[in-house]
Short mmCIF file of C-alpha atoms in Angstrom, two decimals:
data_model
loop_
_atom_site.label_atom_id
_atom_site.label_comp_id
_atom_site.label_asym_id
_atom_site.label_seq_id
_atom_site.Cartn_x
_atom_site.Cartn_y
_atom_site.Cartn_z
CA MET A 21 -41.66 8.83 9.10
CA PRO A 22 -43.34 7.07 6.09
CA LEU A 23 -45.92 9.38 4.25
CA THR A 24 -49.52 8.81 5.01
CA VAL A 25 -52.70 10.03 2.96
CA ARG A 26 -53.42 12.17 6.03
CA ALA A 27 -50.02 13.72 5.73
CA LEU A 28 -50.79 14.29 2.17
CA LEU A 29 -53.93 16.02 2.83
CA GLU A 30 -52.08 18.45 5.19
CA LEU A 31 -50.05 19.91 2.26
CA PRO A 32 -51.62 23.18 1.98
CA GLU A 33 -50.21 23.78 -1.79
CA LEU A 34 -52.24 20.86 -2.98
CA GLY A 35 -55.65 21.75 -1.85
CA LEU A 36 -56.48 18.06 -1.52
CA ARG A 37 -60.21 17.52 -0.02
CA LEU A 38 -61.32 14.38 1.70
CA LEU A 39 -64.75 12.93 0.69
CA ALA A 40 -64.64 9.76 2.43
CA GLY A 41 -62.52 7.16 4.46
CA ALA A 42 -61.32 9.45 7.50
CA ARG A 43 -60.77 6.28 9.49
CA GLU A 44 -58.18 4.83 6.85
CA LEU A 45 -55.72 7.62 6.47
CA ASP A 46 -52.71 6.55 8.15
CA ARG A 47 -51.64 3.50 6.32
CA PRO A 48 -48.03 4.08 4.70
CA LEU A 49 -48.22 5.76 1.21
CA PRO A 50 -45.31 4.12 -0.73
CA TRP A 51 -46.09 5.45 -4.22
CA ALA A 52 -48.78 7.41 -6.49
CA HIS A 53 -49.84 6.33 -9.63
CA VAL A 54 -51.97 7.78 -12.44
CA SER A 55 -54.20 5.67 -14.57
CA GLU A 56 -57.41 6.18 -16.72
CA LEU A 57 -58.21 2.52 -17.28
CA ALA A 58 -61.36 1.04 -16.38
CA ASP A 59 -59.37 -1.66 -14.28
CA PRO A 60 -55.80 -0.41 -13.28
CA THR A 61 -55.41 -3.12 -10.66
CA PRO A 62 -53.10 -5.32 -12.74
CA PHE A 63 -50.42 -2.56 -12.57
CA LEU A 64 -50.71 -2.07 -8.64
CA GLU A 65 -48.58 -3.44 -6.16
CA GLY A 66 -50.73 -2.61 -3.25
CA GLY A 67 -50.68 0.39 -0.84
CA GLU A 68 -50.59 3.08 -3.71
CA LEU A 69 -52.69 6.20 -3.94
CA LEU A 70 -54.15 6.11 -7.80
CA LEU A 71 -55.03 9.12 -9.28
CA THR A 72 -57.45 9.42 -12.12
CA THR A 73 -59.95 11.75 -13.87
CA GLY A 74 -62.42 9.16 -14.54
CA LEU A 75 -62.03 9.41 -18.19
CA ALA A 76 -62.97 5.55 -18.53
CA ARG A 77 -66.15 6.07 -16.80
CA PRO A 78 -66.42 2.53 -15.28
CA ALA A 79 -69.05 1.49 -13.02
CA TRP A 80 -67.93 3.34 -10.05
CA ARG A 81 -68.81 0.50 -7.43
CA ALA A 82 -67.35 -2.22 -9.10
CA TYR A 83 -64.31 0.23 -9.89
CA LEU A 84 -63.88 0.80 -6.23
CA ASP A 85 -64.31 -2.89 -5.28
CA ARG A 86 -61.42 -3.79 -7.34
CA LEU A 87 -59.09 -0.80 -5.92
CA ALA A 88 -60.10 -2.05 -2.38
CA ALA A 89 -59.39 -5.89 -3.40
CA ALA A 90 -55.86 -4.67 -4.88
CA GLY A 91 -54.96 -2.95 -1.49
CA ALA A 92 -54.92 0.52 -2.93
CA ALA A 93 -54.45 3.16 0.05
CA GLY A 94 -57.04 5.55 -1.59
CA LEU A 95 -58.32 7.02 -4.83
CA ALA A 96 -57.51 10.76 -5.82
CA PHE A 97 -60.36 11.90 -8.31
CA GLY A 98 -59.24 15.12 -10.41
CA THR A 99 -62.36 17.34 -11.24
CA GLY A 100 -62.65 20.25 -13.79
CA LEU A 101 -61.90 17.63 -16.70
CA SER A 102 -63.71 14.72 -17.62
CA HIS A 103 -66.16 15.53 -14.59
CA GLN A 104 -66.85 19.07 -13.00
CA ARG A 105 -67.31 17.17 -9.55
CA VAL A 106 -66.63 13.58 -8.21
CA PRO A 107 -69.42 11.20 -9.41
CA ALA A 108 -72.05 10.92 -6.78
CA GLU A 109 -72.21 7.21 -7.06
CA LEU A 110 -68.31 6.91 -6.41
CA VAL A 111 -68.64 9.18 -3.30
CA LYS A 112 -71.48 7.15 -2.04
CA ALA A 113 -69.47 3.63 -2.64
CA ALA A 114 -66.28 5.21 -1.01
CA ARG A 115 -68.18 6.15 2.23
CA ALA A 116 -69.89 2.65 2.19
CA ARG A 117 -66.75 0.98 2.19
CA ASP A 118 -64.83 3.68 4.24
CA PHE A 119 -62.33 4.02 1.41
CA PRO A 120 -60.01 7.16 1.23
CA LEU A 121 -61.52 9.25 -1.48
CA LEU A 122 -59.57 12.59 -2.46
CA GLU A 123 -60.93 15.45 -4.67
CA VAL A 124 -57.82 16.97 -6.27
CA PRO A 125 -59.16 20.83 -7.79
CA ARG A 126 -58.61 21.60 -11.26
CA ASP A 127 -55.79 23.82 -10.43
CA THR A 128 -53.69 21.26 -8.88
CA PRO A 129 -51.87 18.99 -11.59
CA PHE A 130 -51.09 15.38 -10.92
CA ILE A 131 -47.71 15.86 -11.40
CA ALA A 132 -47.77 18.20 -8.01
CA VAL A 133 -49.20 15.28 -6.06
CA THR A 134 -46.82 12.58 -7.31
CA LYS A 135 -43.67 14.77 -6.79
CA ALA A 136 -44.98 15.39 -3.22
CA VAL A 137 -45.30 11.70 -2.64
CA SER A 138 -41.68 11.06 -4.53
CA ARG A 139 -40.21 13.79 -2.29
CA ALA A 140 -41.59 12.16 0.95
CA VAL A 141 -40.61 8.76 0.13
CA ALA A 142 -37.10 9.86 -0.94
CA ALA A 143 -36.91 11.71 2.36
CA ASP A 144 -38.00 8.77 4.37
CA SER A 145 -35.68 6.60 2.56
CA TYR A 146 -32.54 8.82 3.23
CA ALA A 147 -33.65 8.99 6.98
CA GLU A 148 -33.76 5.14 6.73
CA ALA A 149 -30.50 4.84 5.38
CA THR A 150 -28.97 7.29 7.72
CA ARG A 151 -30.72 5.35 10.86
CA MET A 152 -29.43 1.95 9.50
CA SER A 153 -25.91 3.39 8.86
CA GLY A 154 -25.95 4.56 12.45
CA ALA A 155 -27.29 1.48 13.71
CA LEU A 156 -24.30 -0.37 11.77
CA GLN A 157 -21.93 1.38 13.01
CA ALA A 158 -23.26 0.94 16.60
CA LEU A 159 -23.39 -2.67 16.14
CA ALA A 160 -19.86 -2.85 14.97
CA GLY A 161 -18.70 -1.05 18.11
CA ALA A 162 -20.87 -3.19 20.23
CA VAL A 163 -19.54 -6.52 19.42
CA THR A 164 -16.07 -5.74 20.54
CA GLY A 165 -17.05 -4.37 23.91
CA VAL A 166 -17.82 -6.04 27.06
CA ASP A 167 -20.52 -8.81 26.69
CA GLY A 168 -20.40 -8.01 22.93
CA LEU A 169 -23.04 -10.73 21.96
CA GLY A 170 -25.72 -9.15 24.55
CA ALA A 171 -24.91 -5.77 23.22
CA VAL A 172 -25.63 -6.46 19.59
CA LEU A 173 -28.90 -8.36 20.66
CA ARG A 174 -30.08 -5.45 22.73
CA ARG A 175 -29.21 -3.00 19.88
CA LEU A 176 -30.88 -5.29 17.33
CA ALA A 177 -33.94 -5.84 19.18
CA ARG A 178 -34.36 -1.86 19.72
CA GLU A 179 -33.77 -1.13 15.84
CA LEU A 180 -36.21 -3.96 14.69
CA ASP A 181 -39.03 -3.50 17.29
CA ALA A 182 -38.53 -7.17 17.95
CA TRP A 183 -37.33 -9.49 20.63
CA VAL A 184 -34.06 -11.43 20.14
CA VAL A 185 -32.70 -14.45 21.58
CA LEU A 186 -29.14 -16.03 20.56
CA LEU A 187 -29.23 -19.62 21.26
CA ASP A 188 -26.69 -22.55 21.25
CA VAL A 189 -26.59 -25.45 19.05
CA ALA A 190 -28.77 -27.44 20.99
CA GLY A 191 -31.55 -24.51 21.28
CA GLU A 192 -30.57 -23.39 24.82
CA PRO A 193 -30.64 -19.63 25.36
CA LEU A 194 -27.42 -17.87 25.76
CA ARG A 195 -28.72 -14.06 25.55
CA ALA A 196 -32.00 -12.56 25.32
CA ALA A 197 -33.24 -8.85 24.59
CA PRO A 198 -35.41 -8.28 26.66
CA ALA A 199 -34.74 -11.09 29.12
CA SER A 200 -38.41 -12.20 28.89
CA ALA A 201 -37.69 -13.29 25.25
CA ARG A 202 -36.17 -16.53 26.73
CA GLY A 203 -39.74 -17.70 27.25
CA ARG A 204 -40.54 -17.67 23.44
CA VAL A 205 -37.88 -20.35 22.54
CA ALA A 206 -40.18 -23.41 23.17
CA GLU A 207 -42.45 -22.20 20.32
CA ALA A 208 -39.86 -22.16 17.89
CA ALA A 209 -38.53 -25.47 18.36
CA GLY A 210 -39.76 -26.64 15.09
CA LEU A 211 -37.72 -23.74 13.15
CA LEU A 212 -34.48 -24.85 14.79
CA ASP A 213 -35.13 -28.46 13.79
CA ARG A 214 -35.51 -27.15 10.14
CA LEU A 215 -32.43 -25.28 10.39
CA ARG A 216 -30.14 -28.05 11.75
CA ALA A 217 -30.75 -29.86 8.25
CA SER A 218 -29.09 -26.91 6.62
CA ARG A 219 -25.70 -25.04 6.42
CA PRO A 220 -25.15 -21.44 7.80
CA PRO A 221 -26.36 -18.94 6.83
CA ALA A 222 -29.69 -20.16 6.36
CA ALA A 223 -33.18 -18.69 7.84
CA VAL A 224 -36.61 -19.76 8.18
CA THR A 225 -39.89 -17.87 9.04
CA ALA A 226 -43.17 -18.74 10.51
CA HIS A 227 -46.23 -16.70 10.94
CA ALA A 228 -48.03 -16.71 14.37
CA PRO A 229 -51.20 -14.53 15.05
CA GLY A 230 -50.07 -11.03 15.06
CA GLU A 231 -46.46 -11.64 14.85
CA ARG A 232 -43.70 -13.14 12.56
CA ILE A 233 -40.92 -15.39 14.06
CA THR A 234 -37.63 -15.68 12.21
CA ALA A 235 -34.61 -18.04 12.97
CA GLN A 236 -31.43 -18.01 11.46
CA ALA A 237 -28.27 -20.19 11.70
CA LEU A 238 -24.98 -18.67 12.50
CA GLY A 239 -21.60 -20.06 11.51
CA ALA A 240 -19.15 -20.17 8.89
CA GLY A 241 -18.60 -23.02 6.61
CA ARG A 242 -20.37 -26.40 7.42
CA ARG A 243 -20.62 -25.91 11.15
CA THR A 244 -23.60 -24.02 12.81
CA ARG A 245 -22.16 -22.46 15.82
CA ALA A 246 -25.56 -20.81 17.08
CA PHE A 247 -28.98 -19.63 16.26
CA LEU A 248 -30.58 -16.29 16.13
CA LEU A 249 -34.30 -16.21 16.87
CA LEU A 250 -36.43 -12.85 16.30
CA GLY A 251 -40.04 -12.05 16.64
CA SER A 252 -41.86 -8.84 15.49
CA ALA A 253 -45.51 -7.75 15.38
CA ARG A 254 -44.51 -5.79 12.16
CA ALA A 255 -43.16 -6.28 8.71
CA TRP A 256 -39.38 -4.92 8.47
CA THR A 257 -38.24 -2.67 5.84
CA PRO A 258 -35.47 -3.59 3.18
CA ALA A 259 -33.03 -1.80 5.07
CA GLU A 260 -33.91 -3.63 8.18
CA HIS A 261 -33.73 -6.66 6.71
CA HIS A 262 -30.06 -5.73 5.55
CA LEU A 263 -29.39 -4.83 9.18
CA LEU A 264 -30.50 -8.05 10.57
CA GLY A 265 -28.17 -9.51 7.87
CA ALA A 266 -25.26 -7.37 9.09
CA ALA A 267 -25.88 -8.42 12.62
CA ALA A 268 -26.03 -11.98 11.90
CA SER A 269 -22.62 -11.78 10.18
CA LEU A 270 -21.13 -10.06 13.25
CA LEU A 271 -22.54 -12.43 15.62
CA ALA A 272 -21.25 -15.30 13.45
CA LEU A 273 -17.80 -13.71 13.16
CA ALA A 274 -17.54 -13.19 17.01
CA LEU A 275 -18.35 -17.04 17.35
CA GLU A 276 -15.83 -18.03 14.70
CA GLN A 277 -13.02 -15.77 16.09
CA THR A 278 -12.07 -18.33 18.46
CA GLY A 279 -12.33 -21.16 15.72
CA GLY A 280 -8.28 -21.26 15.13
CA LEU A 281 -7.94 -21.51 18.69
CA ASP A 282 -10.25 -24.37 18.94
CA ALA A 283 -8.88 -26.37 16.67
CA ALA A 284 -5.69 -26.27 18.45
CA ALA A 285 -7.41 -27.06 21.61
CA ARG A 286 -9.12 -30.02 19.92
CA ARG A 287 -5.77 -31.40 18.80
CA LEU A 288 -4.08 -30.77 22.30
CA ARG A 289 -7.25 -32.55 24.13
CA ALA A 290 -6.79 -35.54 21.73
CA GLY A 291 -3.19 -35.82 22.26
CA LEU A 292 -3.76 -35.47 26.22
CA PHE A 293 -6.40 -38.11 26.52
CA THR A 294 -3.71 -40.43 24.72
CA LEU A 295 -1.50 -39.65 27.49
CA LEU A 296 -4.19 -40.56 29.95
CA ALA A 297 -4.98 -43.66 28.55
CA ALA A 298 -1.09 -44.50 28.85
CA GLY A 299 -1.38 -44.06 32.57
CA GLN A 300 0.25 -40.38 32.55
CA ARG A 301 -2.50 -39.06 34.73
CA ASP A 302 -0.19 -36.72 36.80
CA LEU A 303 1.55 -35.47 33.61
CA VAL A 304 -1.75 -34.60 32.00
CA ALA A 305 -2.94 -32.92 35.02
CA GLU A 306 -0.52 -30.51 35.28
CA VAL A 307 -1.20 -29.51 31.61
CA VAL A 308 -4.91 -29.58 32.23
CA ARG A 309 -5.20 -27.73 35.17
CA PRO A 310 -4.46 -24.03 34.29
CA LEU A 311 -6.29 -24.54 31.05
CA TRP A 312 -9.36 -26.24 31.91
CA GLY A 313 -9.10 -27.12 35.50
CA ALA A 314 -8.77 -30.22 37.26
CA LEU A 315 -9.10 -33.72 36.31
CA PRO A 316 -12.08 -35.89 37.53
CA ALA A 317 -10.55 -37.93 40.39
CA PRO A 318 -10.92 -42.00 40.24
CA PRO A 319 -13.23 -43.67 40.44
CA LEU A 320 -14.50 -42.05 37.40
CA ARG A 321 -16.77 -42.69 34.33
CA VAL A 322 -15.54 -42.69 30.81
CA LEU A 323 -18.29 -41.74 28.43
CA ALA A 324 -18.13 -42.42 24.31
CA LEU A 325 -20.51 -40.25 22.21
CA THR A 326 -21.05 -40.85 18.54
CA GLY A 327 -23.58 -39.58 15.95
CA PRO A 328 -23.44 -37.60 12.84
CA ALA A 329 -20.28 -34.87 12.58
CA PRO A 330 -22.67 -31.90 12.98
CA ALA A 331 -24.01 -33.49 16.29
CA ARG A 332 -20.80 -34.34 17.63
CA ALA A 333 -19.37 -30.83 16.96
CA ALA A 334 -22.47 -29.44 18.84
CA ALA A 335 -21.92 -31.99 21.81
CA VAL A 336 -18.04 -30.45 21.88
CA ASP A 337 -19.53 -26.66 21.98
CA LEU A 338 -22.03 -27.84 24.57
CA LEU A 339 -19.53 -29.51 26.71
CA GLY A 340 -17.27 -26.56 26.38
CA ALA A 341 -19.95 -24.29 27.69
CA GLN A 342 -22.06 -26.78 29.98
CA GLY A 343 -21.32 -24.70 32.97
CA VAL A 344 -21.75 -27.54 35.47
CA ALA A 345 -19.29 -26.87 38.55
CA GLU A 346 -17.67 -30.16 38.20
CA PRO A 347 -14.22 -31.26 36.91
CA CYS A 348 -14.66 -32.53 33.77
CA PHE A 349 -12.09 -33.69 30.66
CA PHE A 350 -13.36 -34.03 27.17
CA ALA A 351 -11.56 -34.91 23.61
CA GLU A 352 -12.59 -35.83 20.35
CA VAL A 353 -11.11 -38.97 19.44
CA ALA A 354 -11.33 -40.35 15.96
CA ASP A 355 -15.24 -40.17 15.15
CA ARG A 356 -15.94 -40.45 18.94
CA VAL A 357 -16.12 -37.79 21.73
CA VAL A 358 -14.85 -39.08 25.00
CA VAL A 359 -15.68 -37.77 28.23
CA LEU A 360 -14.12 -38.30 31.85
CA ALA A 361 -16.54 -37.49 34.71
CA ALA A 362 -17.20 -38.42 38.15
CA GLU A 363 -20.53 -39.47 39.66
CA GLY A 364 -22.74 -36.36 39.91
CA GLU A 365 -24.68 -33.54 38.10
CA LEU A 366 -22.01 -33.48 35.11
CA LEU A 367 -22.67 -37.25 34.46
CA ALA A 368 -26.73 -36.76 34.57
CA TRP A 369 -25.99 -33.58 32.14
CA CYS A 370 -24.12 -35.93 29.75
CA ARG A 371 -26.62 -38.71 29.96
CA ALA A 372 -29.26 -36.06 28.69
CA LEU A 373 -27.25 -35.21 25.71
CA PRO A 374 -28.99 -37.67 23.32
CA GLY A 375 -32.36 -36.25 23.99
CA ARG A 376 -30.89 -32.61 22.79
CA LEU A 377 -29.00 -33.88 19.61
CA ALA A 378 -30.56 -35.74 17.03
CA GLY A 379 -28.90 -39.27 16.10
CA VAL A 380 -26.29 -39.03 19.12
CA ARG A 381 -25.62 -42.40 20.88
CA LEU A 382 -23.77 -42.51 24.41
CA GLY A 383 -21.87 -45.37 25.98
CA VAL A 384 -21.00 -45.12 29.75
CA SER A 385 -18.32 -47.23 31.36
CA GLY A 386 -18.61 -48.50 34.91
CA PRO A 387 -16.77 -46.74 37.63
CA VAL A 388 -12.96 -47.16 36.82
CA THR A 389 -9.60 -46.22 38.06
CA GLU A 390 -7.89 -46.48 34.96
CA VAL A 391 -8.76 -44.34 31.89
CA ALA A 392 -7.80 -47.32 29.45
CA GLU A 393 -9.96 -49.66 30.95
CA GLY A 394 -13.05 -47.10 31.15
CA HIS A 395 -12.37 -45.98 27.47
CA ARG A 396 -12.68 -49.80 26.21
CA GLN A 397 -15.90 -50.19 28.30
CA ALA A 398 -17.48 -46.97 26.86
CA LEU A 399 -16.22 -47.87 23.17
CA ALA A 400 -18.05 -51.40 23.54
CA ALA A 401 -21.16 -49.47 25.14
CA VAL A 402 -21.61 -47.04 22.36
CA ASP A 403 -21.25 -49.37 19.61
CA ALA A 404 -23.91 -51.75 21.10
CA ALA A 405 -26.01 -48.54 21.49
CA ARG A 406 -25.68 -47.67 18.14
CA ARG A 407 -26.28 -51.12 16.91
CA GLN A 408 -29.58 -51.55 19.01
CA ASP A 409 -30.54 -47.86 18.49
CA ARG A 410 -30.54 -46.86 22.37
CA PRO A 411 -29.70 -43.30 23.08
CA VAL A 412 -27.75 -44.44 26.21
CA LEU A 413 -26.38 -47.64 27.26
CA GLU A 414 -24.15 -48.46 30.31
CA PHE A 415 -21.52 -50.84 30.18
CA THR A 416 -22.95 -52.69 33.08
CA ASP A 417 -26.14 -53.44 31.23
CA LEU A 418 -24.25 -54.68 28.09
CA ALA A 419 -21.83 -57.09 30.24
CA GLY A 420 -24.91 -58.30 31.96
CA SER A 421 -26.89 -59.13 28.81
CA GLY A 422 -24.19 -61.75 27.60
CA LEU A 423 -21.96 -62.13 24.81
CA LEU A 424 -24.39 -61.61 21.98
CA ALA A 425 -24.82 -58.12 22.81
CA LEU A 426 -21.38 -57.41 21.84
CA VAL A 427 -21.87 -58.62 18.34
CA ASP A 428 -23.22 -56.79 15.33
CA GLY A 429 -26.26 -57.58 14.19
CA ARG A 430 -25.84 -57.75 10.54
CA ARG A 431 -22.30 -59.01 10.70
CA GLY A 432 -23.19 -61.89 12.91
CA ALA A 433 -26.34 -62.49 11.06
CA ALA A 434 -24.06 -62.97 7.66
CA PHE A 435 -21.60 -64.97 9.76
CA ALA A 436 -23.98 -67.47 10.88
CA SER A 437 -25.79 -67.75 7.35
CA ALA A 438 -22.43 -68.61 5.77
CA LEU A 439 -21.51 -71.22 8.34
CA LEU A 440 -25.07 -72.99 8.67
CA SER A 441 -25.91 -72.78 4.88
CA PRO A 442 -25.19 -76.30 4.12
CA LEU A 443 -27.56 -77.35 6.80
CA GLU A 444 -30.11 -75.08 5.67
CA THR A 445 -29.89 -76.23 2.11
CA HIS A 446 -30.08 -80.11 3.17
CA ASP A 447 -33.24 -79.29 5.64
CA ALA A 448 -35.08 -77.58 2.65
CA THR A 449 -35.05 -80.73 0.93
CA GLY A 450 -37.07 -82.67 3.73
CA ARG A 451 -34.61 -85.06 4.54
CA GLY A 452 -34.14 -84.40 8.18
CA ASP A 453 -33.91 -81.63 10.52
CA LEU A 454 -30.46 -80.97 10.93
CA LEU A 455 -30.47 -77.39 12.65
CA THR A 456 -32.96 -78.11 15.11
CA SER A 457 -30.81 -81.45 15.91
CA LEU A 458 -27.85 -79.63 15.97
CA ARG A 459 -29.41 -76.85 18.42
CA VAL A 460 -30.95 -79.73 20.91
CA TRP A 461 -27.74 -81.57 20.81
CA LEU A 462 -25.36 -78.80 21.75
CA SER A 463 -28.09 -77.68 24.61
CA HIS A 464 -27.39 -80.96 26.26
CA HIS A 465 -23.79 -80.89 25.84
CA GLY A 466 -23.36 -83.48 23.20
CA GLN A 467 -25.28 -86.24 25.47
CA TRP A 468 -27.07 -88.49 23.27
CA ASP A 469 -29.93 -89.79 25.28
CA PRO A 470 -31.32 -86.79 26.54
CA ALA A 471 -31.03 -85.06 23.35
CA ALA A 472 -32.68 -87.73 21.26
CA GLN A 473 -35.36 -88.27 23.81
CA GLN A 474 -36.25 -84.36 23.34
CA LEU A 475 -36.23 -84.87 19.61
CA GLY A 476 -38.58 -87.81 19.82
CA VAL A 477 -36.04 -89.95 17.72
CA HIS A 478 -33.58 -92.92 18.54
CA ARG A 479 -30.11 -92.27 19.53
CA HIS A 480 -28.62 -93.86 16.82
CA THR A 481 -30.80 -91.51 14.33
CA LEU A 482 -29.46 -88.67 16.18
CA ARG A 483 -25.86 -89.86 16.05
CA ASN A 484 -26.26 -90.24 12.13
CA ARG A 485 -27.77 -86.82 11.85
CA MET A 486 -24.65 -85.29 13.54
CA ARG A 487 -22.25 -87.47 11.35
CA LYS A 488 -24.30 -85.62 8.48
CA VAL A 489 -23.68 -82.24 10.02
CA ALA A 490 -19.89 -82.69 10.67
CA ASP A 491 -19.68 -84.02 6.86
CA LEU A 492 -21.70 -81.00 5.48
CA LEU A 493 -19.67 -78.37 7.39
CA ASP A 494 -16.51 -80.17 7.43
CA LYS A 495 -16.20 -79.84 11.16
CA ASP A 496 -15.08 -81.78 14.23
CA LEU A 497 -17.94 -81.62 16.57
CA ASP A 498 -15.89 -82.90 19.49
CA SER A 499 -14.00 -79.85 19.41
CA PRO A 500 -14.93 -77.23 22.34
CA GLY A 501 -14.23 -74.29 19.92
CA VAL A 502 -16.31 -75.87 17.20
CA ARG A 503 -19.00 -76.50 19.52
CA ALA A 504 -18.95 -72.87 20.78
CA GLU A 505 -18.77 -71.40 17.30
CA LEU A 506 -21.99 -73.46 16.20
CA TRP A 507 -23.82 -72.47 19.19
CA LEU A 508 -23.20 -68.67 18.90
CA ALA A 509 -24.23 -69.15 15.10
CA LEU A 510 -27.15 -71.10 15.99
CA HIS A 511 -28.29 -67.91 18.06
CA LEU A 512 -27.34 -65.47 15.48
CA HIS A 513 -29.24 -67.27 12.66
CA GLN A 514 -32.03 -65.81 10.97
CA PRO A 515 -34.10 -68.29 8.94
CA HIS A 516 -34.77 -67.60 5.32
#
């Protein structure tokens, strides 16, 4: 137990006498310091017992105010040298503040007091080191046992007087000690968001009323495997911080032990998906069943997920641990995560992923019997979702929105600008509205009279304009392909 002023007073060999501050005697006492300065506070860190004979004879009330403001644990005044008794003004000020004031008799040297504090601090440090050494050994043993992760968390919570939660990369609790600590996760969402932008090991701390909450990223290299969340009403000692770091390393190691197998499994999944897309369902089903369970039966949905690399890695981790009791197969193909799922809970779970992982976009095929067709639809949908900045996009919605939804906006605009630039330059001189005339003429399928009527010009004027368009673009406007190309360009065109 840490030494306190009360425990120091109870040492009979020192003969100390309490003059004030009886209600403030149980603060931990990290050190004792001797000073005869009128203002010793620049040399204090806080928590010390200051010893003085009052040689400087300062203004005692102001002197005591400075000590209290600096966080001193108390003042031990030696009598029989500069003062035969403790100054009455100092006693009065200490009692008014309820600040611990001790009298050190003439026959008790200050070094006896400082040695007593030093011995107690050394003994406490040794006891703390011994306790932490035992705790480290217990943690190392726990991580290799049944439910090693849970055992480590329970031991850590006990040693740190804290609640502890292990979370997956999406912030969902995996283990908690005690179990009620799962209810504390929501209030720490901001801490986890800050950690997601950092590489492990990284940690952030926030202070709540009467509590300090710490979140730490667990993993190796660039990949965060999980988060560790802790809350405690007291500050941890340096030894306890060391224990926390060791526990985080053990948890990260336990999470990374399957890393090599994970890499092999990723390559196997990618190869099996290639076979599925080639129509080899029966062959793949034989391989997959003993490893990951049955394949989803047709008709099924194919989903394609894209986003930043950490988010894709997190999605793979979540898919591997999603716990939905339905057939599921997923693979990492290039910079996409592809998922096969039937209609049901798993499909709904996957649709919610963009809301859990920042930057993720998801494309969902329609119901298909062939994986290759579903993959094509899912890729088209996810590419459109990325361009349109939509979290989830169904291929059926994409197909219903027309051909333009399949065109990359920036590339399409660049194509249209390059194609129609001669007409735009011509129109800028005020010599005729060729772009509008072309748009109206094409909307009437090249019929002169209705197009001219809409434009409010004679049909011969419109014919002249279309000849000018053909000359400027060097295109045959009678060609159906040219007309289709111009119609698409006009829809993609963004006027300067």
